[in-house]
XYZ file of C-alpha atoms in Angstrom:
405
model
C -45.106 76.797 -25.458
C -45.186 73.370 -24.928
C -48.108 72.142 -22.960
C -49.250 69.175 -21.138
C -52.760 68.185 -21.173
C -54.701 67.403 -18.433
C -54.737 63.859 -16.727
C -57.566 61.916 -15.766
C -58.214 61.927 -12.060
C -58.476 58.963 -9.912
C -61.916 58.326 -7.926
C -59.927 58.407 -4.820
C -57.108 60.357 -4.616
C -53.981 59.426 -2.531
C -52.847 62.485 -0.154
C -50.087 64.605 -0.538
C -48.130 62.885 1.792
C -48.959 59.818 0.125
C -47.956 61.049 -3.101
C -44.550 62.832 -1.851
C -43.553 59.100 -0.675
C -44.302 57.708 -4.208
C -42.188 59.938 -6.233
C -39.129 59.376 -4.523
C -39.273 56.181 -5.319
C -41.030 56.126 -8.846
C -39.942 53.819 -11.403
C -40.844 55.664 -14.572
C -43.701 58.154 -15.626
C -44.456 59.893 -19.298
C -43.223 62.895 -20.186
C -45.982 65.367 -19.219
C -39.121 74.730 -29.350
C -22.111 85.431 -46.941
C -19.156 83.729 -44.164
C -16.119 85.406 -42.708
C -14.680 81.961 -41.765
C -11.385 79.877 -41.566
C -13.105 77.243 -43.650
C -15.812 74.906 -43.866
C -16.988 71.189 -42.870
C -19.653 69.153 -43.497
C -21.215 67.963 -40.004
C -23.436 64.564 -40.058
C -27.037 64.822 -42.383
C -30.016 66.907 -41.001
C -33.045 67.522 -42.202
C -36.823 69.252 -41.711
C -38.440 65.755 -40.332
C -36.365 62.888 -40.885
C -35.564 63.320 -44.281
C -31.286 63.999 -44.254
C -29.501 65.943 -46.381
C -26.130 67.265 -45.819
C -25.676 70.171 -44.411
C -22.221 72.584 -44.435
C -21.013 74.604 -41.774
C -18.250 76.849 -41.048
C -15.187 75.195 -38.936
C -15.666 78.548 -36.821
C -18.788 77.784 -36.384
C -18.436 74.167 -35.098
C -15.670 75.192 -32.922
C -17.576 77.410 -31.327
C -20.482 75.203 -30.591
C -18.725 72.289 -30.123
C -16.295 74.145 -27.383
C -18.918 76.124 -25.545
C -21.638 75.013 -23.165
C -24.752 74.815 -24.862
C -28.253 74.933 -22.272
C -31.286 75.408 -24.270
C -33.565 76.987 -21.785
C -36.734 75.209 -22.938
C -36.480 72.217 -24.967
C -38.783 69.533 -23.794
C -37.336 65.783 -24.770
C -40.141 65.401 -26.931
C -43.306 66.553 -27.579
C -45.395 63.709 -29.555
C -47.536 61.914 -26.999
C -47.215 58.795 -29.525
C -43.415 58.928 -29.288
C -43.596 59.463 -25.715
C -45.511 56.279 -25.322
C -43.121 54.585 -27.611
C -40.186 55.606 -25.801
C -41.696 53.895 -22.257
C -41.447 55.784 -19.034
C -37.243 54.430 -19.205
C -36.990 55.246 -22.730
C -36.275 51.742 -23.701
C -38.445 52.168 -26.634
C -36.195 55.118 -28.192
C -34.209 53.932 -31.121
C -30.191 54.363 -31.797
C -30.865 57.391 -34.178
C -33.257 58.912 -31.693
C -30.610 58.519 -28.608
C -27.798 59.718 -31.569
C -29.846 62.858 -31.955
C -29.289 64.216 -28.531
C -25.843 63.280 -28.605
C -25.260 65.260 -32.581
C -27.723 68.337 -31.060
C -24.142 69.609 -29.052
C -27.158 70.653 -26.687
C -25.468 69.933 -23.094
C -28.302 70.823 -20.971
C -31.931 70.250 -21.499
C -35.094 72.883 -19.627
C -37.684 70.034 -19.918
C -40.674 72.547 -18.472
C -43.998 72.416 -19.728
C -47.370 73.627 -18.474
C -48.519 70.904 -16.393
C -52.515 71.171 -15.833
C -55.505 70.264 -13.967
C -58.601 70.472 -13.387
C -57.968 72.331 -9.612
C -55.364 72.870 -7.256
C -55.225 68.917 -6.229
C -54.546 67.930 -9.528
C -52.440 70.528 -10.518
C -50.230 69.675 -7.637
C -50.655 65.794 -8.277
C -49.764 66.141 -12.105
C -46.612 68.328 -11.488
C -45.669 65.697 -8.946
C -46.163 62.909 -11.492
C -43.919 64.990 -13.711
C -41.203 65.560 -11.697
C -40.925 62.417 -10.157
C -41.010 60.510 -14.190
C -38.053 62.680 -14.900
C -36.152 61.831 -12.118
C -37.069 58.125 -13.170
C -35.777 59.178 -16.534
C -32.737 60.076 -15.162
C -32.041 57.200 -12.823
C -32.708 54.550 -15.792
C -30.976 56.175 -18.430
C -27.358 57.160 -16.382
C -25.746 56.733 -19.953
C -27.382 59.246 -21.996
C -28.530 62.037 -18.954
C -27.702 63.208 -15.552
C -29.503 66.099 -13.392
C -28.826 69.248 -13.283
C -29.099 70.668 -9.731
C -26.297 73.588 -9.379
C -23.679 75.195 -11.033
C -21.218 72.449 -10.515
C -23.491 70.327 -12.672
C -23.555 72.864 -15.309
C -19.598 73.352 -15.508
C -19.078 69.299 -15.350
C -21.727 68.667 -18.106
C -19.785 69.406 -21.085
C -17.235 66.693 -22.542
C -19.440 64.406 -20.298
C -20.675 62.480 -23.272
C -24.490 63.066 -21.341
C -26.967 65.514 -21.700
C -27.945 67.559 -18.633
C -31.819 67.878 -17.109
C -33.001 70.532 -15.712
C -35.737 69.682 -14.151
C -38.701 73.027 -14.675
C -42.346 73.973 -14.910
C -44.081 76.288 -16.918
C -46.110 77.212 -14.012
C -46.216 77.595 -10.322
C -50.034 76.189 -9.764
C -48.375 73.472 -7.767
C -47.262 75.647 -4.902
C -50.170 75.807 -2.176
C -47.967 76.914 0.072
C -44.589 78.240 0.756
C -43.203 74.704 2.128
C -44.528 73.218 -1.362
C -41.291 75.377 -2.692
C -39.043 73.380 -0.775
C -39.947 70.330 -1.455
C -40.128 70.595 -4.932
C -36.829 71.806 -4.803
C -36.213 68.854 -2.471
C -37.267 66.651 -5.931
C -35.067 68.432 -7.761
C -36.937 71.514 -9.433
C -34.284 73.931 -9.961
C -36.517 76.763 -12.203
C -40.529 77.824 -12.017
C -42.168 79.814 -14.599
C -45.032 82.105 -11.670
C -47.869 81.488 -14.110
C -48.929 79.661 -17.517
C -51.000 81.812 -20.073
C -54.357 82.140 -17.624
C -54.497 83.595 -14.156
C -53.478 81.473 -11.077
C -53.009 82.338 -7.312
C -49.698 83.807 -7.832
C -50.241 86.461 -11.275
C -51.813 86.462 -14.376
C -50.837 85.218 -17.443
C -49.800 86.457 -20.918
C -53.531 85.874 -22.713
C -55.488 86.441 -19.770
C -58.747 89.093 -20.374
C -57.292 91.370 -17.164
C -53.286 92.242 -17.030
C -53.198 91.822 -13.141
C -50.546 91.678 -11.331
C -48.740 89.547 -8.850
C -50.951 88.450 -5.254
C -49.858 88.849 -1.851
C -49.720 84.833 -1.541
C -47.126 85.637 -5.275
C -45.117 87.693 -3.463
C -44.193 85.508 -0.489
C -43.734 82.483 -3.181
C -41.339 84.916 -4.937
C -39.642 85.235 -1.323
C -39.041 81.807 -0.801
C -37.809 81.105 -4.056
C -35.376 83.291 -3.833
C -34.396 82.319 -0.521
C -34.109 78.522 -1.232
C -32.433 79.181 -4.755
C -34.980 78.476 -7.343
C -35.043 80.402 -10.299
C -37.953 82.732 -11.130
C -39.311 82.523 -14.598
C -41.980 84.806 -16.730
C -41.906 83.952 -19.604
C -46.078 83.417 -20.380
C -46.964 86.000 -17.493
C -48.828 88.985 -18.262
C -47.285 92.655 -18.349
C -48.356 93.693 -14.967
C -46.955 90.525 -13.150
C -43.583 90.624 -15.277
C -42.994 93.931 -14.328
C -43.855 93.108 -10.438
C -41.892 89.669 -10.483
C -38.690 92.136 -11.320
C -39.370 94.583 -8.848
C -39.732 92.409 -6.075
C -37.812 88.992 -6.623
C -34.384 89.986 -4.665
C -32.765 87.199 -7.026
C -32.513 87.767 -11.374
C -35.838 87.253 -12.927
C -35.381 84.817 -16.142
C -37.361 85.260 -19.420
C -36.050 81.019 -20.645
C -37.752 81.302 -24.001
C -39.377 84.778 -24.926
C -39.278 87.262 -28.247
C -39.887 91.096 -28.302
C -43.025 92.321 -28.783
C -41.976 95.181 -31.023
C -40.675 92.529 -33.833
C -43.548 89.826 -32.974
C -46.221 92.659 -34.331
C -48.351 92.705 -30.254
C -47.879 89.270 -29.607
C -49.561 88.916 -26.457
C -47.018 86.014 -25.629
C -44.227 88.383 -26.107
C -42.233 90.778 -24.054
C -42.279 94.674 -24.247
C -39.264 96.741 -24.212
C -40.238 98.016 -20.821
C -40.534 94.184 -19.380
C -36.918 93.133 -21.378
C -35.566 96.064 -19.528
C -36.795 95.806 -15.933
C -35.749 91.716 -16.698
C -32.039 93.389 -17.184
C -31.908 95.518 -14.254
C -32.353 92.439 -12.069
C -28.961 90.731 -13.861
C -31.718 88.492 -15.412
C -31.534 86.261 -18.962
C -34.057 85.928 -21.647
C -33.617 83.264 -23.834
C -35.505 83.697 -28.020
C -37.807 81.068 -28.927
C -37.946 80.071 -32.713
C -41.681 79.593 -32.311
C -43.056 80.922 -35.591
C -45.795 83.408 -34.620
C -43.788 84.747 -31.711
C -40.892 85.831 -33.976
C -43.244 87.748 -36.383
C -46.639 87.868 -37.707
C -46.804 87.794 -41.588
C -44.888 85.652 -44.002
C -42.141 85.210 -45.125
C -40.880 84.479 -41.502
C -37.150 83.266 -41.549
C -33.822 82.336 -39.584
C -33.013 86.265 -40.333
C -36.216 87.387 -38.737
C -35.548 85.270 -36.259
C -31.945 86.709 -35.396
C -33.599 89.901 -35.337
C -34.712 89.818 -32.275
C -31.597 89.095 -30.873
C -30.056 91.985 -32.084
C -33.198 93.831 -30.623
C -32.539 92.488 -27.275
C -28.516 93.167 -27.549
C -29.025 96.967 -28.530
C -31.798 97.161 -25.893
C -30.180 95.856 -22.804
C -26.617 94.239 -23.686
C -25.405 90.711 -25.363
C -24.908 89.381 -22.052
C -28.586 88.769 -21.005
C -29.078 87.131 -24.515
C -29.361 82.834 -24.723
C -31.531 80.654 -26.380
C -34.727 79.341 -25.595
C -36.315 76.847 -28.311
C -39.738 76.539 -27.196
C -39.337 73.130 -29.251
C -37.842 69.499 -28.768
C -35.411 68.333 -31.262
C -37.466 68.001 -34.418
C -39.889 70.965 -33.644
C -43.828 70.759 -34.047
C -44.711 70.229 -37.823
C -43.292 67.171 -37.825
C -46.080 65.700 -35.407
C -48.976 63.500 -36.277
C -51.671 65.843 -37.867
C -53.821 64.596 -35.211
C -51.591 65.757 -32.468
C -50.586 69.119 -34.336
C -54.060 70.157 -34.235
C -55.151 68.905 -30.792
C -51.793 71.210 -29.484
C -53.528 73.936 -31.528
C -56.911 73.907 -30.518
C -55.573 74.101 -26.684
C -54.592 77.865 -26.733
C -56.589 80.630 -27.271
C -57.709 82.643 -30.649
C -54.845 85.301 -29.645
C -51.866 82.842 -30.152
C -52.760 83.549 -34.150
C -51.320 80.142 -34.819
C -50.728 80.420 -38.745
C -49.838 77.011 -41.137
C -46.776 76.190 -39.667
C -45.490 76.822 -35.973
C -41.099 76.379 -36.406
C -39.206 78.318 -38.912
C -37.257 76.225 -41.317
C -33.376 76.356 -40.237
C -34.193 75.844 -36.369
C -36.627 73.184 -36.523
C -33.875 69.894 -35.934
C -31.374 68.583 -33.902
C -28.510 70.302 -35.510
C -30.591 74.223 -34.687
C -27.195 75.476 -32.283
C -24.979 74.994 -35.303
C -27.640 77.216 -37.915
C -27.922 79.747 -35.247
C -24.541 79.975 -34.341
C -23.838 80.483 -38.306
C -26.166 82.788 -38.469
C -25.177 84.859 -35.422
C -21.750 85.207 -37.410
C -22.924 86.500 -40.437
C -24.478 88.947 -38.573
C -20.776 90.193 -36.647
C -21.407 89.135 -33.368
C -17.782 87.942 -31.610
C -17.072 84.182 -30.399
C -17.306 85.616 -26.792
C -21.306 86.981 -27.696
C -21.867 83.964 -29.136
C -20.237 81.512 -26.812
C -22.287 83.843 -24.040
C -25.638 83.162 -25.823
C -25.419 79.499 -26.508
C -25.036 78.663 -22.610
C -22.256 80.944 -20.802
C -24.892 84.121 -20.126
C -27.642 81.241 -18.402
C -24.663 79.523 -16.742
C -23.965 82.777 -15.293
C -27.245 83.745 -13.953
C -28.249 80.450 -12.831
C -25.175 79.911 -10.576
C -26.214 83.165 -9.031
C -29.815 82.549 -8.388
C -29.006 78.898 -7.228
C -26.107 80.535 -4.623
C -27.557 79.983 -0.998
C-alpha cells in the first residue's frame, strides 16, 4: 500500500540521459505492511510501538523461522517521512535498536516497492530514478547491515549472512516510456515491477479505477520485454481486467507480492477474486497476504485468525505452494506514525479503500510479525515444509524462474 508522494519538480529539468549518468553514481537519496510443540522460548521483547514486553514462542516455531529463508515481498524500510529524514540518505541517523530491529525481524530479504508518483510521465520517470538510484546508495553505504538482491544466487547466499537482502521494486510501471526503459532499469538493479498503481496508466488500469480496463497494446509489449530480460511481473493494485490479461499473456509467472482474497476482504476493490488467484496459479505464479487491516476483512473484530484465513483460502483454492507473505508494512506497521503523517497517508487514496481507525492488525504490526505468523500457521496444522514454503522458499522458487535468462 505504501505510497510515495509526489516530489517537487525542478524549473529546469536535467534529461534522461543526464539523469541515467547521476544515479549511477548517487551518493544517497530518501526513501521514496492451543500449541502442538516440543517446547517453548522466550525470544527478545516486542511490542505494538516501542513499548516491549516479552513475548513466548514455540522452539518449533523459532526453528522454523530462524532456519528458513524469510523474503517479505513488500516491506518498505520505513515508512515515516520524519524517520526517513532522520535516518539521512546513508542511514547514519538510524539508532542501534533501529539497525537491531532488522537484524531480530529474521526477515532475510526486503521488497522495498512503493508507488512512486508524479505529476506526468517526466516526473514519474525522474522520481522512480531518484528512488532507485537512493537505494542503491543505501546499499553501497551501509555494506554491514544490507546487500542487493539481483538473482537467485543472492537469494540462496542471503541467509546466515548476518545482512538483510534488497530487492530493489516499484509499485508501478509509469516509468517505462519505452521498452529500452525496461532494460535499463533492470540495468540499476530493478529486479520486480508492479504494471500499474491503483489509477490507470499507459500499460492497464488499476484496482480503484472508475473503468476495469484492461492491459494496452504498448502493456503488452512491456509485458514482453520483461519477461524476456527477467523482471518479474507484479499485479498486485491492478484492476480485474488487466490481472486477468497480465496472466494470459506474460510467458513468465505473474506475482501477486502482497494481496488478500476478495471473498474474505467483503469486495475489497484492492483485493483479488478467486478467478484472478487462479489464473495467477496457472502461470506457476506467487501471491504473497498483506496484514493490511481493511484488506483482510471489513468489520471488527479483525484479528491474526482472520488474517490466517485467507491463507487457508488461497491453499484450498490453488495449493500451499503459491502461498508467501507480503506485509504491505515496514517493521513497526502504520499506527505507530505521527498523527500528522497517518492522516496525510490516508487522505491520499480514494473513499473505496474504507480505511477504518486503525490500518495493521495487532500480532503482525512489529519486527518480530514472521515468528506470530509462523505460530499461528501451526496452530492451524499446516507442516514445517508449508510453512518453511510460505515464509520465503515458494518466492525463492518463482523468482529464480522468472529471473532465468
Amino acid at each position: 500500500m505504501s505510497k510515495d508522494r509526489e516530489t517537487s519538480r525542478p524549473s529546469a529539468a536535467p534529461s534522461r540521459r543526464a539523469i541515467l549518468r547521476a544515479a549511477a553514481g548517487a551518493a544517497g537519496l530518501t526513501l521514496a505492511a492451543p500449541f502442538i510443540n516440543r517446547g517453548r522460548a522466550v525470544v527478545q521483547a516486542h511490542g505494538h510501538g516501542r513499548t516491549a514486553t516479552p513475548q513466548e514462542y514455540s522452539t518449533r516455531c523459532i526453528d522454523l523461522v530462524t532456519g528458513s529463508l524469510v523474503i517479505d515481498m513488500l516491506s518498505p524500510l520505513v515508512i515515516s517521512r520524519s524517520i526517513q529524514q532522520r535516518w539521512g540518505p546513508d542511514l547514519s541517523g538510524m539508532t542501534a535498536e533501529e539497525e537491531q530491529d532488522f537484524r531480530d525481524s529474521e526477515i532475510d530479504v526486503f521488497h522495498i516497492a512503493v508507488g512512486v508518483g508524479g505529476r506526468d510521465f517526466e516526473d514519474q520517470y525522474e522520481n522512480t530514478l531518484l528512488f532507485v538510484a537512493g537505494y542503491n546508495a543505501i546499499i553501497a553505504s551501509r555494506p554491514d547491515l544490507f546487500v542487493r538482491i539481483d538473482s537467485a544466487e543472492d537469494l540462496a547466499s542471503v541467509h546466515g549472512s548476518g545482512r538483510a537482502g534488497i530487492l530493489i521494486g516499484l509499485q508501478t510501471s509509469s516509468h517505462f516510456h519505452t521498452l529500452d526503459d525496461v532494460n535499463q532499469f533492470y540495468w540499476l538493479g530493478q529486479r520486480v515491477s508492479q504494471l500499474t498503481y491503483n489509477s490507470r496508466n499507459m500499460i492497464g488500469n488499476g484496482a480503484t479505477e472508475r473503468v476495469d480496463g484492461g492491459i494496452s497494446d504498448f502493456g503488452v509489449a512491456i509485458v514482453e520485454r520483461m519477461n524476456e530480460i527477467g523482471m518479474a511481473v507484479d499485479v498486485s493494485h491492478s484492476g480485474d481486467r488487466t490481472t486477468l490479461d497480465a496472466c494470459e499473456v506474460s510467458s513468465r509467472p505473474v506475482l501477486f507480492t502482497h494481496s488478500n482474497s476478495r471473498v474474505l476482504s467483503g469486495g475489497h476493490p484492492r483485493t483479488k477474486t478467486d478467478e484472478a488467484i487462479r489464473a495467477m496459479a496457472a502461470t506457476g505464479g506467487v501471491m504473497g497476504i498483506t496484514g493490511v487491516r481493511m484488506f483482510v476483512k471489513d468489520r471488527e473484530p479483525t484479528t491474526i485468525e482472520d488474517y490466517i484465513d485467507h491463507f487457508d483460502h488461497v491453499r484450498d483454492l490453488i495449493g500451499v505452494e503459491h502461498l508467501g507473505v507480503g506485509s504491505d508494512v515496514d517493521l513497526h506497521g502504520y499506527d505507530d506514525m505521527p498523527p500528522d503523517e497517518y492522516e496525510a497517508l490516508k487522505s491520499a487514496y480514494k473513499d473505496s479503500y474504507a480505511f477504518r481507525d486503525k490500518i495493521d492488525i495487532e500480532g503482525v504490526d512489529h519486527p518480530k510479525r514472521m515468528f506470530d505468523l509462523t505460530e499461528a500457521l501451526i496452530r492451524r496444522g499446516y507442516t514445517d515444509d508449508h510453512i518453511r514454503g510460505i515464509l520465503g522458499g515458494n518466492f525463492q522458487r518463482v523468482l529464480g524462474e522468472i529471473w532465468e535468462v
